[in-house]
mmCIF file of C-alpha atoms and ligand atoms in Angstrom:
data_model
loop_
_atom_site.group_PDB
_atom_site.id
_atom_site.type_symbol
_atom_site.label_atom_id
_atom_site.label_comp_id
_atom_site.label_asym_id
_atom_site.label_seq_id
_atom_site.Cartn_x
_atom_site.Cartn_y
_atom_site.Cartn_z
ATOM 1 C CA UNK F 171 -7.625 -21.928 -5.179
ATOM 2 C CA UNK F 172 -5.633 -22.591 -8.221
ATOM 3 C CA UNK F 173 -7.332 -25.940 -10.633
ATOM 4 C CA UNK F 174 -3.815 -26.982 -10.571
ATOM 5 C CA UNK F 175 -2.605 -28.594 -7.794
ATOM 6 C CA UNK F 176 0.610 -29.701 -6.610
ATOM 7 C CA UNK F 177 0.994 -33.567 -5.968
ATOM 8 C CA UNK F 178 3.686 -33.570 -3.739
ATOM 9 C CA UNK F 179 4.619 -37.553 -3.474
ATOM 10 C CA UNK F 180 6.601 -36.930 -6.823
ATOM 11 C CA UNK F 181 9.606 -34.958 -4.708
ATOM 12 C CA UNK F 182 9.270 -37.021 -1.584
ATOM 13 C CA UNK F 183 10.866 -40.006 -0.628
ATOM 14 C CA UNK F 184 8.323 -42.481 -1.697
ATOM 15 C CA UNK F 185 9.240 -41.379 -5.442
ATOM 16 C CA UNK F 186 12.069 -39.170 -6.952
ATOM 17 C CA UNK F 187 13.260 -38.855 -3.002
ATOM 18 C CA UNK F 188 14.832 -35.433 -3.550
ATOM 19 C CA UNK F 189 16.937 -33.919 -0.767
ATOM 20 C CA UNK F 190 14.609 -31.816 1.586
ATOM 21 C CA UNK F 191 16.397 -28.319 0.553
ATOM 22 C CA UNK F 192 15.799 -29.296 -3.013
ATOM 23 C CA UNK F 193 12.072 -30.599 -3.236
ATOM 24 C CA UNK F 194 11.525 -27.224 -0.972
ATOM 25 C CA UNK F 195 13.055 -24.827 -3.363
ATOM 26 C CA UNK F 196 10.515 -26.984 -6.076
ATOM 27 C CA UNK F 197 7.617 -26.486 -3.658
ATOM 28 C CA UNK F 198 8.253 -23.126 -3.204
ATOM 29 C CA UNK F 199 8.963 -22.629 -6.909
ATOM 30 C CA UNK F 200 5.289 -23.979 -7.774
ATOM 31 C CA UNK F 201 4.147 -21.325 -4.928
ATOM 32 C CA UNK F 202 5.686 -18.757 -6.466
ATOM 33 C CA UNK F 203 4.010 -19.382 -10.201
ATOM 34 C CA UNK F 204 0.928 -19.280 -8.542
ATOM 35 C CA UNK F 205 0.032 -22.644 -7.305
ATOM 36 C CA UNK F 206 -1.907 -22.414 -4.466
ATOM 37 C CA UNK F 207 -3.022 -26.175 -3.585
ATOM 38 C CA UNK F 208 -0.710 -28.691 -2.530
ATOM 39 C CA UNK F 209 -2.227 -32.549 -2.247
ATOM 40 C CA UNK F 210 0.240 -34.991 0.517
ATOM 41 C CA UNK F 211 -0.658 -37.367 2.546
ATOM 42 C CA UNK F 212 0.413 -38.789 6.319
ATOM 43 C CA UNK F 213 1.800 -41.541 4.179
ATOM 44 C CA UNK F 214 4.056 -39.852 2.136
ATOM 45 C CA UNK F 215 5.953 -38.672 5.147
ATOM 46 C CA UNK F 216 6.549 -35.480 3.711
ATOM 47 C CA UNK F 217 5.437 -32.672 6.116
ATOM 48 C CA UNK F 218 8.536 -31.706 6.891
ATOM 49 C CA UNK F 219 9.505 -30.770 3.596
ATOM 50 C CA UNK F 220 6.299 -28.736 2.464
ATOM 51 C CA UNK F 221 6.599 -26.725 6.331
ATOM 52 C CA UNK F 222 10.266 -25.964 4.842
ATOM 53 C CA UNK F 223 8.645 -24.718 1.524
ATOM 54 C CA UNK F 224 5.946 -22.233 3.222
ATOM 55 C CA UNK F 225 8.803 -20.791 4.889
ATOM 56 C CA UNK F 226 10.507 -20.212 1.540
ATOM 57 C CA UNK F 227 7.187 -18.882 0.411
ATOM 58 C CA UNK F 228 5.441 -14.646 0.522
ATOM 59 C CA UNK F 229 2.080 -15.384 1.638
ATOM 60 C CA UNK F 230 1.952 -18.884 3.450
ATOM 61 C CA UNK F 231 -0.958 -18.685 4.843
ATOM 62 C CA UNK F 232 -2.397 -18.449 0.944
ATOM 63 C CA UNK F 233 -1.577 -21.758 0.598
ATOM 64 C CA UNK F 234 -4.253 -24.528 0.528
ATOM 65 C CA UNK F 235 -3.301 -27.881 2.071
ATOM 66 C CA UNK F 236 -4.904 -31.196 1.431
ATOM 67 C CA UNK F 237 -3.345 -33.883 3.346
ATOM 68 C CA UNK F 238 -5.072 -37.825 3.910
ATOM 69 C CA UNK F 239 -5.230 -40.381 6.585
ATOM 70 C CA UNK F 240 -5.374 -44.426 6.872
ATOM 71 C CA UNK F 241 -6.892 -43.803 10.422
ATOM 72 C CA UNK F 242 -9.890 -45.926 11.332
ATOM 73 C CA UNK F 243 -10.222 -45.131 14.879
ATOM 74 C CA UNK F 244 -10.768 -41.998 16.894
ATOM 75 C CA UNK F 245 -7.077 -42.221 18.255
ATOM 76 C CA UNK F 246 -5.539 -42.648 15.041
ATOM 77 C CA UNK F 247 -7.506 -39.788 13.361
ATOM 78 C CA UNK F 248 -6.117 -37.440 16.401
ATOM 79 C CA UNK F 249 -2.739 -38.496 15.653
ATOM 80 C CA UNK F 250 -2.925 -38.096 12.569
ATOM 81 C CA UNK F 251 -4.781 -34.447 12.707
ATOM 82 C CA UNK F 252 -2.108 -33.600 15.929
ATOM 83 C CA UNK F 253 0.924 -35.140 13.484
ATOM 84 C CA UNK F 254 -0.202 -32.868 10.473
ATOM 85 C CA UNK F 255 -0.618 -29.412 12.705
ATOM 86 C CA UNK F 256 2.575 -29.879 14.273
ATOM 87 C CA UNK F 257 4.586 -31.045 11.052
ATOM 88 C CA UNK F 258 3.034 -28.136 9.199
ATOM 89 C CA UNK F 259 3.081 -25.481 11.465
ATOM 90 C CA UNK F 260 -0.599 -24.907 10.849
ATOM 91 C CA UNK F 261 -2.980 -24.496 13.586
ATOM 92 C CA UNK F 262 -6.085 -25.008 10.822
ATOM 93 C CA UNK F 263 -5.468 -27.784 8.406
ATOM 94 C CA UNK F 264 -7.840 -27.150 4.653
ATOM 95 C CA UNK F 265 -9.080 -30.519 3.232
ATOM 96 C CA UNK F 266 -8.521 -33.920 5.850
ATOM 97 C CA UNK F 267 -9.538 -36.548 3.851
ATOM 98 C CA UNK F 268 -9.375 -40.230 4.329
ATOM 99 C CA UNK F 269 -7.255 -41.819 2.467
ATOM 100 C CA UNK F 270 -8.218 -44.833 0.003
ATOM 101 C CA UNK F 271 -11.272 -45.812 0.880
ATOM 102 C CA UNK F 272 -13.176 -47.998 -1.586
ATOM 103 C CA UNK F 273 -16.933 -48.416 -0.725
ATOM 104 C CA UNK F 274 -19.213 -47.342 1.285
ATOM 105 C CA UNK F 275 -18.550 -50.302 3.933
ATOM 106 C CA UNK F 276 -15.153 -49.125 4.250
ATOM 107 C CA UNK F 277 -15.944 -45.427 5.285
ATOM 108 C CA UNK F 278 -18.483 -47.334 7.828
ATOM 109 C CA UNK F 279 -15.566 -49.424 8.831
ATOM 110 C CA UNK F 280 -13.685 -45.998 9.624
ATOM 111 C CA UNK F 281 -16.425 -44.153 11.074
ATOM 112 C CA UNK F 282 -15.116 -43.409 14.329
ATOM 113 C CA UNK F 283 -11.898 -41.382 12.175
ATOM 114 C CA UNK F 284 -14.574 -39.926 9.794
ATOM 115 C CA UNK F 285 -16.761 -38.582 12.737
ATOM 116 C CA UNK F 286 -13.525 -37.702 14.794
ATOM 117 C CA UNK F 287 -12.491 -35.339 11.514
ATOM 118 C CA UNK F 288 -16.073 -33.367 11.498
ATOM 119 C CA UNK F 289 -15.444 -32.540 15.360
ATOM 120 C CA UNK F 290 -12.191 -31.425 14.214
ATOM 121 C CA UNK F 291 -14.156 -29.546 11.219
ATOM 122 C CA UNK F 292 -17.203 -28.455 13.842
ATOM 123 C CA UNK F 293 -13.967 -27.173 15.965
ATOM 124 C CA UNK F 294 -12.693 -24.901 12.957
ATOM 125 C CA UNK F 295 -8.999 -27.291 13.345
ATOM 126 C CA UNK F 296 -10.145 -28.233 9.896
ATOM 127 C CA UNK F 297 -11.997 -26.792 7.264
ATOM 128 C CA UNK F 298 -13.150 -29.539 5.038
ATOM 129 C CA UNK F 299 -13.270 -33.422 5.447
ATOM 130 C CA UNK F 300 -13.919 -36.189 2.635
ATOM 131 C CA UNK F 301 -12.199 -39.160 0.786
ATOM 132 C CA UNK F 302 -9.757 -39.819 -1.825
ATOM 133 C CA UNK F 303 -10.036 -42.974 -3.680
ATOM 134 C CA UNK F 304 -9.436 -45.250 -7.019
ATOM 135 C CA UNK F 305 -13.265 -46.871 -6.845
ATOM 136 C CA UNK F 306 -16.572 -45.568 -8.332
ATOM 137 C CA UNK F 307 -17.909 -48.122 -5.147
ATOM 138 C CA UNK F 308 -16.743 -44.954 -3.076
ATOM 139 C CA UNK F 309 -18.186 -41.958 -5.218
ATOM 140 C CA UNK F 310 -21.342 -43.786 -4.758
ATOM 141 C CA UNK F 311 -20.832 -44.490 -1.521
ATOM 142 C CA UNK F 312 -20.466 -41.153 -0.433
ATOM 143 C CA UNK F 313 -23.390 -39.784 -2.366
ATOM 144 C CA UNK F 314 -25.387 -42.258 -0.099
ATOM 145 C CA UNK F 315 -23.663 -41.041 2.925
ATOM 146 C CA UNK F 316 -24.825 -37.382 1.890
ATOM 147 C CA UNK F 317 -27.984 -38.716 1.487
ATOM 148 C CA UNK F 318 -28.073 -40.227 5.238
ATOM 149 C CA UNK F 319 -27.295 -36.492 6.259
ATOM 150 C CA UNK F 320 -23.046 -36.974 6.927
ATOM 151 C CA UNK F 321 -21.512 -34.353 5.782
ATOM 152 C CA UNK F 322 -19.057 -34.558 2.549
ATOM 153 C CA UNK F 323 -16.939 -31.522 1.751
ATOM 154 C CA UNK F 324 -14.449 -32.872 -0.669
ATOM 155 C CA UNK F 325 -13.779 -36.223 -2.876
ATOM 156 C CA UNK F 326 -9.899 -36.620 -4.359
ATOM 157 C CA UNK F 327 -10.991 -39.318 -7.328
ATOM 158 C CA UNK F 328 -8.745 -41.474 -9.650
ATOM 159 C CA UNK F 329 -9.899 -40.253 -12.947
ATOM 160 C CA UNK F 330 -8.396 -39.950 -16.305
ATOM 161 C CA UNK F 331 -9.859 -40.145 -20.094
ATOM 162 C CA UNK F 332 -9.492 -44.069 -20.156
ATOM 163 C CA UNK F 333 -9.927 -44.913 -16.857
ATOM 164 C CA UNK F 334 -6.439 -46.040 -16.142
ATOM 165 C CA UNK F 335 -6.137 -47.467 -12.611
ATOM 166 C CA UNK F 336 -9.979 -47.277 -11.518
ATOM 167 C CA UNK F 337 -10.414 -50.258 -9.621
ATOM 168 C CA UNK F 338 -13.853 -51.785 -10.349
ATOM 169 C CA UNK F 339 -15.161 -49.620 -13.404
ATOM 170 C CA UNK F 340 -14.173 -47.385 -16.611
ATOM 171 C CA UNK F 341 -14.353 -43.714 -17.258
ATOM 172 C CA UNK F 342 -17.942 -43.393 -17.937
ATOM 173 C CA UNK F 343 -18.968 -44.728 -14.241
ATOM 174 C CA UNK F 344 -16.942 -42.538 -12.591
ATOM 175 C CA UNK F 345 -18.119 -39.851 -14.444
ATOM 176 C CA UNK F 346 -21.202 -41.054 -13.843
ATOM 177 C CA UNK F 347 -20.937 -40.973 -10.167
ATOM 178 C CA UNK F 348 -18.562 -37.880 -10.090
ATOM 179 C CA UNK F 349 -21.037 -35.926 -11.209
ATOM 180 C CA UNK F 350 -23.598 -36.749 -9.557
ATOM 181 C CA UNK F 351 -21.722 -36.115 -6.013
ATOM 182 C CA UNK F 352 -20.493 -32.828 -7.460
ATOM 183 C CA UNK F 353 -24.426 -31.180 -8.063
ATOM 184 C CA UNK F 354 -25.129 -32.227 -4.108
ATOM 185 C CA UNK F 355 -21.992 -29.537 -3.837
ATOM 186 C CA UNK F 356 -18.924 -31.963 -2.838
ATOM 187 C CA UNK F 357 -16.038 -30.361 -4.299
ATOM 188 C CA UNK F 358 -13.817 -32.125 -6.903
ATOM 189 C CA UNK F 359 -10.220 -32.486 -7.317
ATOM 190 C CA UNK F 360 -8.792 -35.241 -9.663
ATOM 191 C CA UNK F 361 -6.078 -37.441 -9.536
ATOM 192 C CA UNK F 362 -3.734 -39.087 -12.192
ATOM 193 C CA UNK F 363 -4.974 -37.142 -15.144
ATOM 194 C CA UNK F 364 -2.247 -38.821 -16.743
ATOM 195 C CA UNK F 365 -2.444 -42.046 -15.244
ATOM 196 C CA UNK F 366 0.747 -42.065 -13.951
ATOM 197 C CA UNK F 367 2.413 -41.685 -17.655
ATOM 198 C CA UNK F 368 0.389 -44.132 -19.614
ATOM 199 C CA UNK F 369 -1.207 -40.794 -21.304
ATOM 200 C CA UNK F 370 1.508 -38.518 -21.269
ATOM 201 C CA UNK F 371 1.841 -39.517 -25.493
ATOM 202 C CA UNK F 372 -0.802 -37.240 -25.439
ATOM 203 C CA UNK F 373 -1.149 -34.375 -22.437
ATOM 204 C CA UNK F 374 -3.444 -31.995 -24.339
ATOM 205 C CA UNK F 375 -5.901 -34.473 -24.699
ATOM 206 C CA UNK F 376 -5.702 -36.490 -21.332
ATOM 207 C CA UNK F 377 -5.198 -33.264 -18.985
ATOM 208 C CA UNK F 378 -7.574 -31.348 -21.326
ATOM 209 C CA UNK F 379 -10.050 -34.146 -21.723
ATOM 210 C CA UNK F 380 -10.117 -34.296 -17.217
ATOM 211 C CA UNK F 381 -10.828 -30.481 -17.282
ATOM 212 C CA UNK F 382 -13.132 -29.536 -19.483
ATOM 213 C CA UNK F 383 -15.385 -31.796 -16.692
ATOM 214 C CA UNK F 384 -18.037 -29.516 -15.558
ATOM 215 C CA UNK F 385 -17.824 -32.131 -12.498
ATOM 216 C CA UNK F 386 -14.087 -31.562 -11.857
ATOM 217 C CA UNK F 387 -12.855 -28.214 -9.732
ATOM 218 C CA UNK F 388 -9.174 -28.793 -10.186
ATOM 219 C CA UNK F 389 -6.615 -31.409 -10.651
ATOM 220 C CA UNK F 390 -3.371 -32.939 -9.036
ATOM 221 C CA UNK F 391 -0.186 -33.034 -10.920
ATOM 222 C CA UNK F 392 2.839 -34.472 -9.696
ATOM 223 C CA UNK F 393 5.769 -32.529 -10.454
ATOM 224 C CA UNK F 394 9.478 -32.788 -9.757
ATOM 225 C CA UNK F 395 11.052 -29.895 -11.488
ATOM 226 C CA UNK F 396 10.796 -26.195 -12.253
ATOM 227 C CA UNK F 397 10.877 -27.189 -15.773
ATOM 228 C CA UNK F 398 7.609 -29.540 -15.324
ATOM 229 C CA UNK F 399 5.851 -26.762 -13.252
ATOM 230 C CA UNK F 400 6.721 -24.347 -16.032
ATOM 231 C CA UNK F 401 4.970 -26.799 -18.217
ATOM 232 C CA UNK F 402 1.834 -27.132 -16.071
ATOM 233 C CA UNK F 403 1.407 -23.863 -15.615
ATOM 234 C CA UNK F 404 1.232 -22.843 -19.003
ATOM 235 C CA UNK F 405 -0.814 -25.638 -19.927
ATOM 236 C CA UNK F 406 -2.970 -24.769 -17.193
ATOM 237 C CA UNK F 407 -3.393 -21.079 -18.448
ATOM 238 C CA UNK F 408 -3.343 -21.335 -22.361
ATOM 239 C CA UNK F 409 -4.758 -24.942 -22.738
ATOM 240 C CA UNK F 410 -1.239 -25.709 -24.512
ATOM 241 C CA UNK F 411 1.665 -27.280 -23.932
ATOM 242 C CA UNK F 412 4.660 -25.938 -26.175
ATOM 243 C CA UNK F 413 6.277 -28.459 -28.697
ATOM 244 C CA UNK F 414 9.335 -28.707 -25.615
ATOM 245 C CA UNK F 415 7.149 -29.352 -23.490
ATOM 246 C CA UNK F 416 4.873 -31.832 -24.985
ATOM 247 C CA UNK F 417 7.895 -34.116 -25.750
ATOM 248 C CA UNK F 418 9.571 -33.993 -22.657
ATOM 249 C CA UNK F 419 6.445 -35.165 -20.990
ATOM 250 C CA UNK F 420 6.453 -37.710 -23.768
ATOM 251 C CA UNK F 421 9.833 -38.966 -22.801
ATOM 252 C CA UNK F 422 9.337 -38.849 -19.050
ATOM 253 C CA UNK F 423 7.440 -42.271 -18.874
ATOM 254 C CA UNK F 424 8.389 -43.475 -15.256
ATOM 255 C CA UNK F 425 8.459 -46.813 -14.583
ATOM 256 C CA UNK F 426 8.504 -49.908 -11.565
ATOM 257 C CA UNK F 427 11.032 -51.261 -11.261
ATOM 258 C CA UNK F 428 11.504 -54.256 -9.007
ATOM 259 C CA UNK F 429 14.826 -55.674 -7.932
ATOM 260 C CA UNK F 430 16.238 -59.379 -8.374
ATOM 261 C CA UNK F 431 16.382 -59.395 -4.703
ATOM 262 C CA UNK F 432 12.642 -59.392 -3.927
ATOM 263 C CA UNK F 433 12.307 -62.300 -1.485
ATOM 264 C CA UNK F 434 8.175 -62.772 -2.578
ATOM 265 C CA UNK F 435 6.812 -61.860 0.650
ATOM 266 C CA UNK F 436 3.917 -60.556 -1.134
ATOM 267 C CA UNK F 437 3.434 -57.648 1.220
ATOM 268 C CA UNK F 438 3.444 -55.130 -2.502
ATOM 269 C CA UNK F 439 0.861 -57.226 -3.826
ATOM 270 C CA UNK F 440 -1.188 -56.981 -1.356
ATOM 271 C CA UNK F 441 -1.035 -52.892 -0.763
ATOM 272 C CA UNK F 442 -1.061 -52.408 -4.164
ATOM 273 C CA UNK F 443 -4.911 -51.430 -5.130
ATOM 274 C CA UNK F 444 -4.725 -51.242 -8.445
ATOM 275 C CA UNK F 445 -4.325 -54.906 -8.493
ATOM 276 C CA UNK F 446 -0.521 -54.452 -10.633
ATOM 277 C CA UNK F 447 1.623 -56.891 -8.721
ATOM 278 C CA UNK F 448 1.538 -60.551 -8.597
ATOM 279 C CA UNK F 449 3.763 -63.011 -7.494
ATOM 280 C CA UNK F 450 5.201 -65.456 -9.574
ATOM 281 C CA UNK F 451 7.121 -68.566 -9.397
ATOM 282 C CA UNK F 452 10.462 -68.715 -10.031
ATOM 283 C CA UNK F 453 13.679 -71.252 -10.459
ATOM 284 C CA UNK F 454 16.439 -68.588 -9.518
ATOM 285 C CA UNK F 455 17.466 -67.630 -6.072
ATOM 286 C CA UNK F 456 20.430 -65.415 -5.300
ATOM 287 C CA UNK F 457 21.694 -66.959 -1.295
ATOM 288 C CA UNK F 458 23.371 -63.931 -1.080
ATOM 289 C CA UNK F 459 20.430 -61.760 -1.627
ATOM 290 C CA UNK F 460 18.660 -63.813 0.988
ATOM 291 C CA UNK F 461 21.662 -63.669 3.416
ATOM 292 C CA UNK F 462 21.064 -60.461 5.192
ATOM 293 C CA UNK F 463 17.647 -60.910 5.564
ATOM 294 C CA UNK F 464 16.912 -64.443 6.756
ATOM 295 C CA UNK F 465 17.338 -63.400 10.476
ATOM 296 C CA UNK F 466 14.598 -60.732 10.118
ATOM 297 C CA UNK F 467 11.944 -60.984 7.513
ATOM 298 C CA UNK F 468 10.087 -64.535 6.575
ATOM 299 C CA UNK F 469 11.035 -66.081 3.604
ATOM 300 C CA UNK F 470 9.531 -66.748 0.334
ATOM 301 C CA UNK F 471 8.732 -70.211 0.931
ATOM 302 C CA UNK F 472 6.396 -69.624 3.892
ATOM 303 C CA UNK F 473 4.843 -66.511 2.859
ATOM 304 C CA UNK F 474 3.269 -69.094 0.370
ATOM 305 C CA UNK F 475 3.082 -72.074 1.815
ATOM 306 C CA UNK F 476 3.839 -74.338 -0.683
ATOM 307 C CA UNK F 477 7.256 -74.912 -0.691
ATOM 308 C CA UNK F 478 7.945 -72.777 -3.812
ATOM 309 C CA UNK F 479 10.002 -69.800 -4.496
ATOM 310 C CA UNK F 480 8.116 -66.638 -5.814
ATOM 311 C CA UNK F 481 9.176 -62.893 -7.114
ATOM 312 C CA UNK F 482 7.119 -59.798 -7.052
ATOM 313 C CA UNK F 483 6.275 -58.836 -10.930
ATOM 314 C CA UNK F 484 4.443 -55.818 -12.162
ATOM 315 C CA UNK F 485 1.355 -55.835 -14.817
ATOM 316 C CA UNK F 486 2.916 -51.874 -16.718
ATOM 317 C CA UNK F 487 -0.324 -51.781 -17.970
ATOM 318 C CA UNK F 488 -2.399 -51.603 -14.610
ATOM 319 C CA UNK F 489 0.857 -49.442 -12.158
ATOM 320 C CA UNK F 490 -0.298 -45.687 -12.148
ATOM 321 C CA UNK F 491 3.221 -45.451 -10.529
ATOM 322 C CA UNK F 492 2.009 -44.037 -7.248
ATOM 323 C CA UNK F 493 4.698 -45.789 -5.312
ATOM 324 C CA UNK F 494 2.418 -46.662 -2.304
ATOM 325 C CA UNK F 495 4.002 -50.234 -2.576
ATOM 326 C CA UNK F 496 7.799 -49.199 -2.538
ATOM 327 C CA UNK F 497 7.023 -48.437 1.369
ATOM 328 C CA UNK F 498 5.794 -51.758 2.096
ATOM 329 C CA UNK F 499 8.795 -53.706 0.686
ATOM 330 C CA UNK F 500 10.958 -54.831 3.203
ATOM 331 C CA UNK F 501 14.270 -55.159 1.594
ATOM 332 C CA UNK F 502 13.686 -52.190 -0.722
ATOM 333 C CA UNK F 503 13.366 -53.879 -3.612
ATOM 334 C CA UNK F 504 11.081 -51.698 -5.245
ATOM 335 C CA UNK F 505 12.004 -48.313 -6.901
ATOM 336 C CA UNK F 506 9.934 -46.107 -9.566
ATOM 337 C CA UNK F 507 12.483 -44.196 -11.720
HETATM 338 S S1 SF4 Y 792 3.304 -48.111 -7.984
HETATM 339 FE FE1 SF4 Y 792 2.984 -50.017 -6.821
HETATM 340 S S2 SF4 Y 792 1.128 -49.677 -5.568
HETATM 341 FE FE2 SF4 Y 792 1.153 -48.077 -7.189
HETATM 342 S S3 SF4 Y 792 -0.077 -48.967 -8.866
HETATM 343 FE FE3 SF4 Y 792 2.082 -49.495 -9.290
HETATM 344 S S4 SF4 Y 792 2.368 -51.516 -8.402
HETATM 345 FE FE4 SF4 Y 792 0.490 -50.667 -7.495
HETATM 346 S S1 SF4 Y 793 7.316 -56.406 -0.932
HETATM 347 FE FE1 SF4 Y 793 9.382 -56.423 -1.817
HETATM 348 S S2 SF4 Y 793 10.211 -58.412 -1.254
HETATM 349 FE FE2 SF4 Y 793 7.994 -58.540 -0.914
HETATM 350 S S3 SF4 Y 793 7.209 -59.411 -2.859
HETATM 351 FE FE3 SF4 Y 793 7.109 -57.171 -3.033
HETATM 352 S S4 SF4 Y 793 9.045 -56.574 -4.036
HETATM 353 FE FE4 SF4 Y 793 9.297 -58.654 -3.283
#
């Protein structure tokens, strides 16, 4: 498998929403340069668009897929492993991991979906199982679970030189715990080197600082163009990014943006788990913005309780711009450009 892997939310409708022939042609592109690993997820609701890209690609069958699951129970889990053969076209699906999880009370709380993956991995339907996650709580969790004898193929960690986005720790305890998992042989592959942007001033150091981890087997880069896998690639061979390069990354800081017709429902600050949203009280309210919506989704007011008017607002500084809380809204009031 190639260390760099494709993050594929960047092309699909959660982010940069690219039509399906053209964040194909990009899949297939970072195929063809000799990407082997692709990362998705049931929740990016993107499938359809990577199945497109195999079709595009020489050896398809080459390719490594890691996809993730919010399943808890055993009928979820089969869904989920039924939804990702079908959408794929793959009778065997690589890495099943599930998605999230943040302790190890929370992979107990989805143990009929773990156990239902290893009969799917006993089965052969899948060849590795695990978790992917933004809390040390987990890494340690499943280094206990290995210890009780439950098998643990694969962890997909949060982890970049500052610790950008790690939910209840820095750098050095995920490290910590990282590398202790990876010597009882669970394989490692990285997430947000880059923290979503915040590091991009400096991509040698942040990307360089991730892989030079004895602890980490590859890494996860979202990328949206054949320019940026261009980039990648060449980082990913020489250890350099060329003066282009580097300030193109530079300038591609993406933000969250959030619309002025949020109603403060509060359903973004509560998916959001790297604790980036609040809501917050405020004196202006557009009726019209309301209008269309008052049949259908609660208002403001209630979703509080106190008779107040709120608005979603983002803390820059904590968003690693994953976009997992642009699917929650339900007026569509959140957008990362
Ligand atoms: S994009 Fe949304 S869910 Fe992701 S970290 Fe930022 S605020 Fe949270
Ligand atoms: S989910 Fe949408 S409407 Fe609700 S608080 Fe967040 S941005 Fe506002």
């Amino acid at each position: 498998m190639s260390r760099l892997a494709l993050g594929s939310l960047t092309v699909s409708p959660l982010q940069a929403a690219l039509p399906e022939k053209e964040a194909a042609e990009v899949i297939a592109y970072a195929f063809s340069c000799g990407i082997n690993f692709i990362d998705t997820a049931q929740y990016y609701s993107n499938y359809g668009l990577i199945r497109r890209a195999l079709k595009l690609t020489s050896d398809p069958e080459g390719i490594v897929i890691s996809t993730k699951t919010y399943a808890y129970s055993k009928n979820l889990a089969e869904e989920a492993v039924e939804e990702a053969r079908r959408e794929l076209d793959r009778d065997v699906i690589d890495i099943f991991l599930l998605h999230e999880q943040e302790s190890y009370e929370t992979m107990k709380g989805h143990a009929e979906a773990y156990e239902y993956l290893l009969e799917c991995r006993e089965k052969g339907i899948i060849r590795a199982v695990g978790a992917s996650t933004h809390h040390v709580s987990l890494v340690k969790g499943l280094i206990r679970l290995k210890n009780e004898g439950i098998p643990v193929d694969i962890c997909h960690p949060l982890y970049n030189m500052k610790g950008f986005g790690i939910a209840d720790g820095g750098e050095k305890e995920m490290a910590e715990a990282l590398s202790e998992l990876h010597s009882m042989g669970t394989g490692i592959f990285g997430m947000k080197a880059l923290a979503g942007g915040h590091l991009s001033i400096s991509p040698e150091e942040a990307l360089g600082f991730v892989l030079e981890k004895p602890f980490i087997d590859a890494v996860a880069v979202g990328m949206q163009s054949r320019e940026e896998i261009d980039a990648n690639v060449r980082f990913f061979r020489n250890g350099r990014f060329s003066k282009t390069d580097r300030k193109k990354l530079q300038n591609k800081k993406r933000v969250l943006h959030i619309e002025d017709f949020c109603i403060g429902c509060g359903a973004c600050v509560r998916r959001c788990a790297s604790g980036a949203l609040r809501l917050t009280e405020t004196d202006e309210i557009n009726p019209a913005a309301y209008g269309d919506f008052t049949s259908d989704f609660t208002l403001p007011v209630s979703s509080v309780g106190d008779g107040k008017v709120y608005r979603a607002e983002a803390d820059d500084g904590k968003c690693v711009r994953c976009g997992y809380c642009t699917r929650v809204c339900p007026v569509f009031a959140l957008k990362i450009y």
